[in-house]
Structures are given as C-alpha cells and as structure tokens.
C-alpha cells in the first residue's frame, strides 16, 4: 500500500496494456539468436508464448547462429562425431575454422565441416597423383632421350668400324692383291730359298706361286 500520494498517483497513471508488438518482435529475435535450428526455435518461441506462425519463423531463420549472420559464443559440444576428421596440411586459419565447425553443436555445421574436409582430402590426393604422373612422364622423356643418344652413338661406332675394316681390303685389291706384310714375308722366303728379289716394287708371280705352294705343303704336313 502506498503511503506517498505522489507515488500512488504515478502508479495509477501506468498503462496496463499487454506487451507491445515491438517488444514481442525483440524477444523473438533474441530467442532466434540463441536457437540451434528451426525446430529448436519453434519450441523456444512456444514455451515463451511468442508467435510461432510460419511467417514469423521464416523471418527469424537468418538470425539462427548456424547461418553465421550473428556470431555468438557457444560452448563446444562434447558429443561423439560419427564421421572422422581427416588431418590435412593447409594453413592454420583454415584448420582452426574446421576445428571450430567440427565441434559445433549444430549438426548442419558439423556435416558441412566433414564435407569440406573430405573435399580437401580428395583435392590433396589428386594434386599428389598428378604431380607423381608428371614426374613419371618426365623420367620417361629423359630415358627416351638417353636411348636415342645411345643409339646414335652406336650407329656412329658401327659406321667407323666398317670404314676401318674396309681399308685393308682396299690395300689388298690394289696391284698384286697382297698386303705389304705379305710381300715382305715373300721376299724373306725367296732370299732364304735362293731367289733374287728387289727390296721394293712387284714380286714376280712365279715366286709368289712358289711361296704359296711351299706354305700349302707345309700346312698339309702340319695337318
């Protein structure tokens, strides 16, 4: 009971109207900012006696923290997560963001974090596979180049060998058809057997034939 008439008169002047529309809207917005999802928002509005019609819910959905419109401080959930998080090697801010999303109490945020992590893992694997493929192709190209150089060197060596082997044959086909070494051996044999031959020039055919006959007879005896 009021003992001061001034207070009593002031109390009588207060309006007894119910909560205004602006106050209801403000309460609904605050409730949305503390909701986890649409269902949670509907339950909270119903408990608080606030409007839960579809139009109101649609207008409040962007204010739910999981949409990221209004950041709020949320205690990390301790419940188990079904999908394992694959550790990846990327920048610290991204890892911190994924860690936050993985521990988020909203299932939609956690699922999104898992999808992002899986996509990053797939991209990392594809990058490594393509890098390995490029390295293998470069090795094959280097091996082919080495093989072509080796084949060219082999062809060069074979060509030089054929040229060197053809030189003595050309020397034998000129003149008497015998090499200088054979002619020198014939002259030595002729002198030992009483024949007179010059130190240079052609050896008479009869002496060459006698040399061949003597050596053929020696070969037959040896056989």
PDB file of C-alpha atoms in Angstrom:
ATOM      1  CA  UNK A   1       0.000   0.000   0.000  1.00  0.00           C
ATOM      2  CA  UNK A   2       1.326   3.413  -0.951  1.00  0.00           C
ATOM      3  CA  UNK A   3       1.931   5.948   1.807  1.00  0.00           C
ATOM      4  CA  UNK A   4       3.009   8.643  -0.616  1.00  0.00           C
ATOM      5  CA  UNK A   5       0.163  10.034  -2.671  1.00  0.00           C
ATOM      6  CA  UNK A   6       2.562  11.101  -5.386  1.00  0.00           C
ATOM      7  CA  UNK A   7       3.689   7.512  -5.897  1.00  0.00           C
ATOM      8  CA  UNK A   8       0.125   6.296  -5.843  1.00  0.00           C
ATOM      9  CA  UNK A   9      -0.904   8.745  -8.487  1.00  0.00           C
ATOM     10  CA  UNK A  10       2.108   7.811 -10.618  1.00  0.00           C
ATOM     11  CA  UNK A  11       1.259   4.118 -10.311  1.00  0.00           C
ATOM     12  CA  UNK A  12      -2.290   4.771 -11.349  1.00  0.00           C
ATOM     13  CA  UNK A  13      -1.036   6.553 -14.472  1.00  0.00           C
ATOM     14  CA  UNK A  14       0.905   3.468 -15.693  1.00  0.00           C
ATOM     15  CA  UNK A  15      -0.630   1.719 -18.696  1.00  0.00           C
ATOM     16  CA  UNK A  16      -1.866  -1.821 -18.123  1.00  0.00           C
ATOM     17  CA  UNK A  17      -1.738  -2.779 -21.811  1.00  0.00           C
ATOM     18  CA  UNK A  18      -0.070  -6.107 -22.685  1.00  0.00           C
ATOM     19  CA  UNK A  19       3.420  -6.267 -24.216  1.00  0.00           C
ATOM     20  CA  UNK A  20       3.737  -4.172 -27.342  1.00  0.00           C
ATOM     21  CA  UNK A  21       4.400  -5.595 -30.811  1.00  0.00           C
ATOM     22  CA  UNK A  22       7.923  -4.157 -30.791  1.00  0.00           C
ATOM     23  CA  UNK A  23       8.720  -5.924 -27.520  1.00  0.00           C
ATOM     24  CA  UNK A  24       7.386  -9.244 -28.870  1.00  0.00           C
ATOM     25  CA  UNK A  25       9.482  -8.873 -32.021  1.00  0.00           C
ATOM     26  CA  UNK A  26      12.593  -8.040 -29.975  1.00  0.00           C
ATOM     27  CA  UNK A  27      12.053 -11.076 -27.739  1.00  0.00           C
ATOM     28  CA  UNK A  28      11.595 -13.291 -30.772  1.00  0.00           C
ATOM     29  CA  UNK A  29      14.853 -12.032 -32.286  1.00  0.00           C
ATOM     30  CA  UNK A  30      16.761 -12.676 -29.069  1.00  0.00           C
ATOM     31  CA  UNK A  31      15.292 -16.173 -28.903  1.00  0.00           C
ATOM     32  CA  UNK A  32      16.335 -16.874 -32.506  1.00  0.00           C
ATOM     33  CA  UNK A  33      19.910 -15.825 -31.770  1.00  0.00           C
ATOM     34  CA  UNK A  34      20.068 -18.461 -29.027  1.00  0.00           C
ATOM     35  CA  UNK A  35      18.460 -21.268 -31.037  1.00  0.00           C
ATOM     36  CA  UNK A  36      20.289 -24.173 -32.633  1.00  0.00           C
ATOM     37  CA  UNK A  37      17.999 -24.819 -35.573  1.00  0.00           C
ATOM     38  CA  UNK A  38      14.452 -24.253 -36.822  1.00  0.00           C
ATOM     39  CA  UNK A  39      12.886 -26.902 -34.583  1.00  0.00           C
ATOM     40  CA  UNK A  40      14.677 -25.555 -31.531  1.00  0.00           C
ATOM     41  CA  UNK A  41      13.465 -22.043 -32.376  1.00  0.00           C
ATOM     42  CA  UNK A  42       9.862 -23.202 -32.651  1.00  0.00           C
ATOM     43  CA  UNK A  43       9.985 -24.910 -29.262  1.00  0.00           C
ATOM     44  CA  UNK A  44      11.524 -21.883 -27.540  1.00  0.00           C
ATOM     45  CA  UNK A  45       9.004 -19.486 -29.025  1.00  0.00           C
ATOM     46  CA  UNK A  46       6.163 -21.738 -27.970  1.00  0.00           C
ATOM     47  CA  UNK A  47       7.464 -22.023 -24.397  1.00  0.00           C
ATOM     48  CA  UNK A  48       7.871 -18.249 -24.131  1.00  0.00           C
ATOM     49  CA  UNK A  49       4.435 -17.620 -25.543  1.00  0.00           C
ATOM     50  CA  UNK A  50       5.756 -15.863 -28.628  1.00  0.00           C
ATOM     51  CA  UNK A  51       4.299 -16.217 -32.146  1.00  0.00           C
ATOM     52  CA  UNK A  52       5.239 -19.443 -33.950  1.00  0.00           C
ATOM     53  CA  UNK A  53       3.444 -18.909 -37.252  1.00  0.00           C
ATOM     54  CA  UNK A  54       5.311 -19.800 -40.481  1.00  0.00           C
ATOM     55  CA  UNK A  55       5.856 -16.147 -41.451  1.00  0.00           C
ATOM     56  CA  UNK A  56       7.494 -15.376 -38.109  1.00  0.00           C
ATOM     57  CA  UNK A  57       9.718 -18.474 -38.288  1.00  0.00           C
ATOM     58  CA  UNK A  58      10.774 -17.642 -41.833  1.00  0.00           C
ATOM     59  CA  UNK A  59      11.728 -14.108 -40.814  1.00  0.00           C
ATOM     60  CA  UNK A  60      13.736 -15.363 -37.800  1.00  0.00           C
ATOM     61  CA  UNK A  61      15.656 -18.161 -39.568  1.00  0.00           C
ATOM     62  CA  UNK A  62      18.514 -15.880 -40.736  1.00  0.00           C
ATOM     63  CA  UNK A  63      19.166 -14.961 -37.080  1.00  0.00           C
ATOM     64  CA  UNK A  64      19.931 -18.547 -36.013  1.00  0.00           C
ATOM     65  CA  UNK A  65      23.667 -18.731 -35.170  1.00  0.00           C
ATOM     66  CA  UNK A  66      24.354 -21.657 -37.512  1.00  0.00           C
ATOM     67  CA  UNK A  67      23.714 -19.396 -40.523  1.00  0.00           C
ATOM     68  CA  UNK A  68      26.652 -17.249 -39.489  1.00  0.00           C
ATOM     69  CA  UNK A  69      24.726 -13.949 -39.630  1.00  0.00           C
ATOM     70  CA  UNK A  70      25.119 -13.165 -35.934  1.00  0.00           C
ATOM     71  CA  UNK A  71      28.188 -14.665 -34.189  1.00  0.00           C
ATOM     72  CA  UNK A  72      27.547 -15.898 -30.677  1.00  0.00           C
ATOM     73  CA  UNK A  73      29.669 -17.605 -28.051  1.00  0.00           C
ATOM     74  CA  UNK A  74      28.833 -21.313 -27.973  1.00  0.00           C
ATOM     75  CA  UNK A  75      30.312 -23.934 -25.697  1.00  0.00           C
ATOM     76  CA  UNK A  76      31.859 -26.728 -27.832  1.00  0.00           C
ATOM     77  CA  UNK A  77      29.774 -29.875 -27.847  1.00  0.00           C
ATOM     78  CA  UNK A  78      31.194 -32.985 -26.226  1.00  0.00           C
ATOM     79  CA  UNK A  79      29.046 -35.476 -28.098  1.00  0.00           C
ATOM     80  CA  UNK A  80      30.732 -38.029 -30.319  1.00  0.00           C
ATOM     81  CA  UNK A  81      31.052 -37.345 -34.039  1.00  0.00           C
ATOM     82  CA  UNK A  82      30.290 -40.203 -36.384  1.00  0.00           C
ATOM     83  CA  UNK A  83      32.339 -39.025 -39.387  1.00  0.00           C
ATOM     84  CA  UNK A  84      36.102 -38.933 -38.643  1.00  0.00           C
ATOM     85  CA  UNK A  85      38.044 -35.796 -39.496  1.00  0.00           C
ATOM     86  CA  UNK A  86      40.965 -36.463 -41.835  1.00  0.00           C
ATOM     87  CA  UNK A  87      44.034 -34.371 -40.858  1.00  0.00           C
ATOM     88  CA  UNK A  88      45.235 -32.260 -43.773  1.00  0.00           C
ATOM     89  CA  UNK A  89      48.179 -29.979 -44.360  1.00  0.00           C
ATOM     90  CA  UNK A  90      46.827 -26.481 -45.013  1.00  0.00           C
ATOM     91  CA  UNK A  91      47.016 -23.050 -43.415  1.00  0.00           C
ATOM     92  CA  UNK A  92      46.341 -22.601 -39.706  1.00  0.00           C
ATOM     93  CA  UNK A  93      43.303 -20.299 -40.119  1.00  0.00           C
ATOM     94  CA  UNK A  94      41.547 -22.900 -42.241  1.00  0.00           C
ATOM     95  CA  UNK A  95      42.380 -25.644 -39.750  1.00  0.00           C
ATOM     96  CA  UNK A  96      41.114 -23.531 -36.868  1.00  0.00           C
ATOM     97  CA  UNK A  97      37.894 -22.841 -38.751  1.00  0.00           C
ATOM     98  CA  UNK A  98      37.376 -26.543 -39.455  1.00  0.00           C
ATOM     99  CA  UNK A  99      38.120 -27.427 -35.834  1.00  0.00           C
ATOM    100  CA  UNK A 100      35.505 -24.899 -34.726  1.00  0.00           C
ATOM    101  CA  UNK A 101      32.952 -26.222 -37.203  1.00  0.00           C
ATOM    102  CA  UNK A 102      33.675 -29.843 -36.274  1.00  0.00           C
ATOM    103  CA  UNK A 103      32.988 -29.117 -32.601  1.00  0.00           C
ATOM    104  CA  UNK A 104      29.891 -27.025 -33.334  1.00  0.00           C
ATOM    105  CA  UNK A 105      26.707 -28.181 -31.553  1.00  0.00           C
ATOM    106  CA  UNK A 106      24.656 -27.810 -34.749  1.00  0.00           C
ATOM    107  CA  UNK A 107      24.634 -30.958 -36.857  1.00  0.00           C
ATOM    108  CA  UNK A 108      24.404 -28.981 -40.101  1.00  0.00           C
ATOM    109  CA  UNK A 109      27.641 -27.133 -39.308  1.00  0.00           C
ATOM    110  CA  UNK A 110      29.441 -30.350 -38.390  1.00  0.00           C
ATOM    111  CA  UNK A 111      28.245 -32.048 -41.555  1.00  0.00           C
ATOM    112  CA  UNK A 112      29.422 -29.132 -43.632  1.00  0.00           C
ATOM    113  CA  UNK A 113      32.847 -29.322 -41.963  1.00  0.00           C
ATOM    114  CA  UNK A 114      33.055 -33.019 -42.789  1.00  0.00           C
ATOM    115  CA  UNK A 115      32.159 -32.359 -46.416  1.00  0.00           C
ATOM    116  CA  UNK A 116      34.786 -29.637 -46.699  1.00  0.00           C
ATOM    117  CA  UNK A 117      37.395 -31.867 -45.080  1.00  0.00           C
ATOM    118  CA  UNK A 118      36.579 -34.710 -47.453  1.00  0.00           C
ATOM    119  CA  UNK A 119      36.786 -32.364 -50.457  1.00  0.00           C
ATOM    120  CA  UNK A 120      40.146 -31.043 -49.308  1.00  0.00           C
ATOM    121  CA  UNK A 121      41.429 -34.586 -48.833  1.00  0.00           C
ATOM    122  CA  UNK A 122      40.277 -35.519 -52.340  1.00  0.00           C
ATOM    123  CA  UNK A 123      41.908 -32.429 -53.839  1.00  0.00           C
ATOM    124  CA  UNK A 124      45.151 -33.137 -51.977  1.00  0.00           C
ATOM    125  CA  UNK A 125      45.200 -36.721 -53.249  1.00  0.00           C
ATOM    126  CA  UNK A 126      44.505 -35.592 -56.806  1.00  0.00           C
ATOM    127  CA  UNK A 127      47.276 -32.996 -56.622  1.00  0.00           C
ATOM    128  CA  UNK A 128      49.781 -35.599 -55.397  1.00  0.00           C
ATOM    129  CA  UNK A 129      48.667 -38.077 -58.073  1.00  0.00           C
ATOM    130  CA  UNK A 130      49.043 -35.536 -60.873  1.00  0.00           C
ATOM    131  CA  UNK A 131      52.459 -34.480 -59.539  1.00  0.00           C
ATOM    132  CA  UNK A 132      53.609 -38.117 -59.490  1.00  0.00           C
ATOM    133  CA  UNK A 133      52.278 -38.611 -63.024  1.00  0.00           C
ATOM    134  CA  UNK A 134      54.150 -35.543 -64.292  1.00  0.00           C
ATOM    135  CA  UNK A 135      57.347 -36.755 -62.634  1.00  0.00           C
ATOM    136  CA  UNK A 136      56.966 -40.199 -64.236  1.00  0.00           C
ATOM    137  CA  UNK A 137      56.353 -38.644 -67.665  1.00  0.00           C
ATOM    138  CA  UNK A 138      59.482 -36.515 -67.288  1.00  0.00           C
ATOM    139  CA  UNK A 139      61.507 -39.597 -66.369  1.00  0.00           C
ATOM    140  CA  UNK A 140      60.189 -41.437 -69.435  1.00  0.00           C
ATOM    141  CA  UNK A 141      61.055 -38.469 -71.662  1.00  0.00           C
ATOM    142  CA  UNK A 142      64.591 -38.335 -70.245  1.00  0.00           C
ATOM    143  CA  UNK A 143      65.001 -42.086 -70.711  1.00  0.00           C
ATOM    144  CA  UNK A 144      63.849 -41.852 -74.336  1.00  0.00           C
ATOM    145  CA  UNK A 145      66.303 -39.026 -74.987  1.00  0.00           C
ATOM    146  CA  UNK A 146      69.149 -41.053 -73.447  1.00  0.00           C
ATOM    147  CA  UNK A 147      68.164 -44.066 -75.549  1.00  0.00           C
ATOM    148  CA  UNK A 148      68.159 -42.013 -78.746  1.00  0.00           C
ATOM    149  CA  UNK A 149      71.613 -40.597 -77.943  1.00  0.00           C
ATOM    150  CA  UNK A 150      72.935 -44.085 -77.196  1.00  0.00           C
ATOM    151  CA  UNK A 151      71.504 -45.423 -80.467  1.00  0.00           C
ATOM    152  CA  UNK A 152      73.106 -42.554 -82.380  1.00  0.00           C
ATOM    153  CA  UNK A 153      76.472 -43.249 -80.752  1.00  0.00           C
ATOM    154  CA  UNK A 154      76.110 -46.937 -81.602  1.00  0.00           C
ATOM    155  CA  UNK A 155      75.379 -46.131 -85.240  1.00  0.00           C
ATOM    156  CA  UNK A 156      78.425 -43.846 -85.327  1.00  0.00           C
ATOM    157  CA  UNK A 157      80.667 -46.536 -83.840  1.00  0.00           C
ATOM    158  CA  UNK A 158      79.368 -49.137 -86.281  1.00  0.00           C
ATOM    159  CA  UNK A 159      79.961 -46.800 -89.219  1.00  0.00           C
ATOM    160  CA  UNK A 160      83.542 -46.141 -88.055  1.00  0.00           C
ATOM    161  CA  UNK A 161      84.169 -49.866 -87.631  1.00  0.00           C
ATOM    162  CA  UNK A 162      83.002 -50.604 -91.176  1.00  0.00           C
ATOM    163  CA  UNK A 163      85.269 -47.860 -92.557  1.00  0.00           C
ATOM    164  CA  UNK A 164      88.292 -49.189 -90.649  1.00  0.00           C
ATOM    165  CA  UNK A 165      87.635 -52.767 -91.696  1.00  0.00           C
ATOM    166  CA  UNK A 166      87.298 -51.785 -95.354  1.00  0.00           C
ATOM    167  CA  UNK A 167      90.753 -50.153 -95.516  1.00  0.00           C
ATOM    168  CA  UNK A 168      92.934 -53.359 -95.506  1.00  0.00           C
ATOM    169  CA  UNK A 169      90.688 -54.934 -98.155  1.00  0.00           C
ATOM    170  CA  UNK A 170      91.258 -51.989-100.467  1.00  0.00           C
ATOM    171  CA  UNK A 171      95.021 -52.301 -99.951  1.00  0.00           C
ATOM    172  CA  UNK A 172      94.894 -55.980-100.869  1.00  0.00           C
ATOM    173  CA  UNK A 173      92.865 -55.462-104.042  1.00  0.00           C
ATOM    174  CA  UNK A 174      95.369 -52.995-105.497  1.00  0.00           C
ATOM    175  CA  UNK A 175      98.373 -54.264-107.505  1.00  0.00           C
ATOM    176  CA  UNK A 176      99.189 -57.910-106.699  1.00  0.00           C
ATOM    177  CA  UNK A 177      96.324 -58.192-104.251  1.00  0.00           C
ATOM    178  CA  UNK A 178      98.707 -58.771-101.319  1.00  0.00           C
ATOM    179  CA  UNK A 179      99.435 -56.547 -98.383  1.00  0.00           C
ATOM    180  CA  UNK A 180     102.808 -55.053 -97.660  1.00  0.00           C
ATOM    181  CA  UNK A 181     103.354 -57.504 -94.830  1.00  0.00           C
ATOM    182  CA  UNK A 182     102.676 -60.489 -97.128  1.00  0.00           C
ATOM    183  CA  UNK A 183     105.046 -59.132 -99.807  1.00  0.00           C
ATOM    184  CA  UNK A 184     107.760 -58.622 -97.187  1.00  0.00           C
ATOM    185  CA  UNK A 185     107.275 -62.221 -95.987  1.00  0.00           C
ATOM    186  CA  UNK A 186     107.504 -63.487 -99.602  1.00  0.00           C
ATOM    187  CA  UNK A 187     110.764 -61.559-100.176  1.00  0.00           C
ATOM    188  CA  UNK A 188     112.247 -63.010 -96.979  1.00  0.00           C
ATOM    189  CA  UNK A 189     111.233 -66.552 -98.003  1.00  0.00           C
ATOM    190  CA  UNK A 190     112.574 -66.068-101.552  1.00  0.00           C
ATOM    191  CA  UNK A 191     116.017 -64.940-100.319  1.00  0.00           C
ATOM    192  CA  UNK A 192     116.170 -67.832 -97.861  1.00  0.00           C
ATOM    193  CA  UNK A 193     115.428 -70.249-100.706  1.00  0.00           C
ATOM    194  CA  UNK A 194     117.975 -68.770-103.228  1.00  0.00           C
ATOM    195  CA  UNK A 195     115.694 -66.455-105.181  1.00  0.00           C
ATOM    196  CA  UNK A 196     116.700 -62.920-106.065  1.00  0.00           C
ATOM    197  CA  UNK A 197     114.057 -60.275-105.471  1.00  0.00           C
ATOM    198  CA  UNK A 198     114.152 -56.494-105.214  1.00  0.00           C
ATOM    199  CA  UNK A 199     113.573 -54.774-101.889  1.00  0.00           C
ATOM    200  CA  UNK A 200     110.769 -52.707-103.395  1.00  0.00           C
ATOM    201  CA  UNK A 201     108.312 -52.994-106.248  1.00  0.00           C
ATOM    202  CA  UNK A 202     106.462 -56.014-107.540  1.00  0.00           C
ATOM    203  CA  UNK A 203     107.448 -59.570-106.607  1.00  0.00           C
ATOM    204  CA  UNK A 204     107.461 -61.876-109.650  1.00  0.00           C
ATOM    205  CA  UNK A 205     104.352 -64.027-109.902  1.00  0.00           C
ATOM    206  CA  UNK A 206     106.357 -67.258-110.117  1.00  0.00           C
ATOM    207  CA  UNK A 207     107.980 -66.512-106.753  1.00  0.00           C
ATOM    208  CA  UNK A 208     104.569 -65.728-105.213  1.00  0.00           C
ATOM    209  CA  UNK A 209     103.192 -69.011-106.574  1.00  0.00           C
ATOM    210  CA  UNK A 210     106.211 -70.903-105.234  1.00  0.00           C
ATOM    211  CA  UNK A 211     105.713 -69.249-101.844  1.00  0.00           C
ATOM    212  CA  UNK A 212     102.050 -70.249-101.815  1.00  0.00           C
ATOM    213  CA  UNK A 213     102.838 -73.802-102.864  1.00  0.00           C
ATOM    214  CA  UNK A 214     105.515 -74.169-100.180  1.00  0.00           C
ATOM    215  CA  UNK A 215     103.230 -72.858 -97.485  1.00  0.00           C
ATOM    216  CA  UNK A 216     100.329 -75.016 -98.605  1.00  0.00           C
ATOM    217  CA  UNK A 217     102.596 -78.101 -98.482  1.00  0.00           C
ATOM    218  CA  UNK A 218     103.773 -77.066 -95.002  1.00  0.00           C
ATOM    219  CA  UNK A 219     100.155 -76.658 -93.909  1.00  0.00           C
ATOM    220  CA  UNK A 220      99.261 -80.100 -95.246  1.00  0.00           C
ATOM    221  CA  UNK A 221     102.205 -81.701 -93.416  1.00  0.00           C
ATOM    222  CA  UNK A 222     101.231 -79.945 -90.246  1.00  0.00           C
ATOM    223  CA  UNK A 223      97.670 -81.165 -90.676  1.00  0.00           C
TER     224      UNK A 223
END
